[in-house]
Amino acid sequence: MSRDHVGHREIEQFATDRVNLPKEKANEYRAQARRLREKLEGYLDEHPNFTLRKMLLSGSLAKGTALRSLNDIDVACYVSGADAPRDIEELLNYIAERLRKAFPNFSPDQVQPQTYSVTVSFKGTGLDVDIVPILYSGDPQWYGDLVSQEDGSFLKTSIPLHLEFATKRKKAQETHFAQVVRLVKFWARRLKNENPDFRFKSFMIEMIMAKLCDNGLNLSDYPEALQQFFTYIARNNLRERIVFADYYPPSSVGPLGHPVQIIDPVNAENNVARLYTPSNVDMIVEAALDAGDAIDAALAAPTKQLTVAYWQKVFGSTFQV
């Protein structure tokens, strides 16, 4: 009954108006990252022994899951050479120094090492590009040791394979996979803004959605897809191991003691939820239960006013019809 008030089309319109990064902005940001990469590639052609080997757009902008609130771009920077330090602070200073050489038109303050990355600031747009280093030894699939943005540890990864993994799910359900991911990320971001102790990183959301997609969930009805996402979390309390068979056999993942086990699809040894405590998990499960209950109530509400009020429990006061 209440789908007359809020159904798929209304959620889709809300996403367009409030959730998604506008297409023109996404194109502008991608073009900016591309110009940065092309400048580096031009420099590499003239300096073949230069230790910065490749830049690749990564993160939500590369995967098409960026929110309207995006204020920086993630770019992976592959670094080769025996002289590249493995100490994080030294490595970041090393990269910053070489970026300044590659881009001499940048002022020194536009290239600044951070805790686990190097930020390149563009004065024209005010947009920051976070350069995340990957130590690279020539692997043909571009595997290398990534500096984790969570704790600074080195993690084996391949940015091209991660992007290929995401593209496969997006192709399986055109527009809908990325859109439902963005809607859940918007929900999680709202909860984080309300409670700084709430943690539910975007990559975990993407992996859960990918597993549901692989298991046959049709994401083309957004209220139903959101309800199924929250129901999945509520039913298993995030205690069901999530693992994929794209790049290694799932049987290669050994026993783990972490409460949540969401295994990196390109690295069988990396549990992307390894730092989540039982308290973190309980908060996610409780929030998913609340969201699921609100959607149930919205789908049964007799009036438009009640329906919108229940959807606001999921998306906040910006949700309007």
Coordinates of N, CA and C in Angstrom, one line a residue, residues 233 236-242 258-261 277-278 281-282 285:
I233 N 22.5 -9.2 7.5 CA 23.4 -8.9 8.6 C 22.7 -9.3 9.9
N236 N 22.6 -13.4 10.5 CA 23.8 -14.1 10.9 C 24.8 -13.3 11.8
N237 N 24.3 -12.1 12.2 CA 25.1 -11.3 13.1 C 26.5 -11.0 12.6
L238 N 26.7 -11.0 11.3 CA 28.0 -10.8 10.6 C 29.0 -11.9 10.9
R239 N 28.5 -13.1 11.3 CA 29.4 -14.2 11.7 C 29.6 -15.2 10.6
E240 N 29.0 -15.0 9.5 CA 29.2 -15.9 8.3 C 30.4 -15.4 7.5
R241 N 31.3 -16.3 7.3 CA 32.5 -16.0 6.5 C 32.1 -15.6 5.1
I242 N 32.7 -14.5 4.6 CA 32.4 -14.1 3.2 C 33.8 -14.3 2.5
H258 N 39.0 -14.0 14.1 CA 38.3 -12.7 14.2 C 36.8 -12.9 14.2
P259 N 36.1 -12.0 14.9 CA 34.6 -12.2 15.0 C 34.0 -12.0 13.6
V260 N 34.5 -11.1 12.8 CA 33.9 -10.9 11.4 C 35.0 -11.4 10.4
Q261 N 34.6 -12.2 9.4 CA 35.6 -12.6 8.5 C 35.1 -12.3 7.0
T277 N 36.0 -5.2 16.5 CA 35.8 -5.9 17.8 C 34.4 -6.4 17.9
P278 N 34.1 -7.3 18.9 CA 32.7 -7.7 19.1 C 31.8 -6.5 19.3
V281 N 30.9 -4.9 16.0 CA 30.0 -5.8 15.3 C 28.6 -5.6 15.8
D282 N 28.5 -5.6 17.2 CA 27.1 -5.5 17.8 C 26.5 -4.2 17.4
V285 N 25.2 -4.7 13.8 CA 24.0 -5.6 13.8 C 22.8 -4.8 14.3

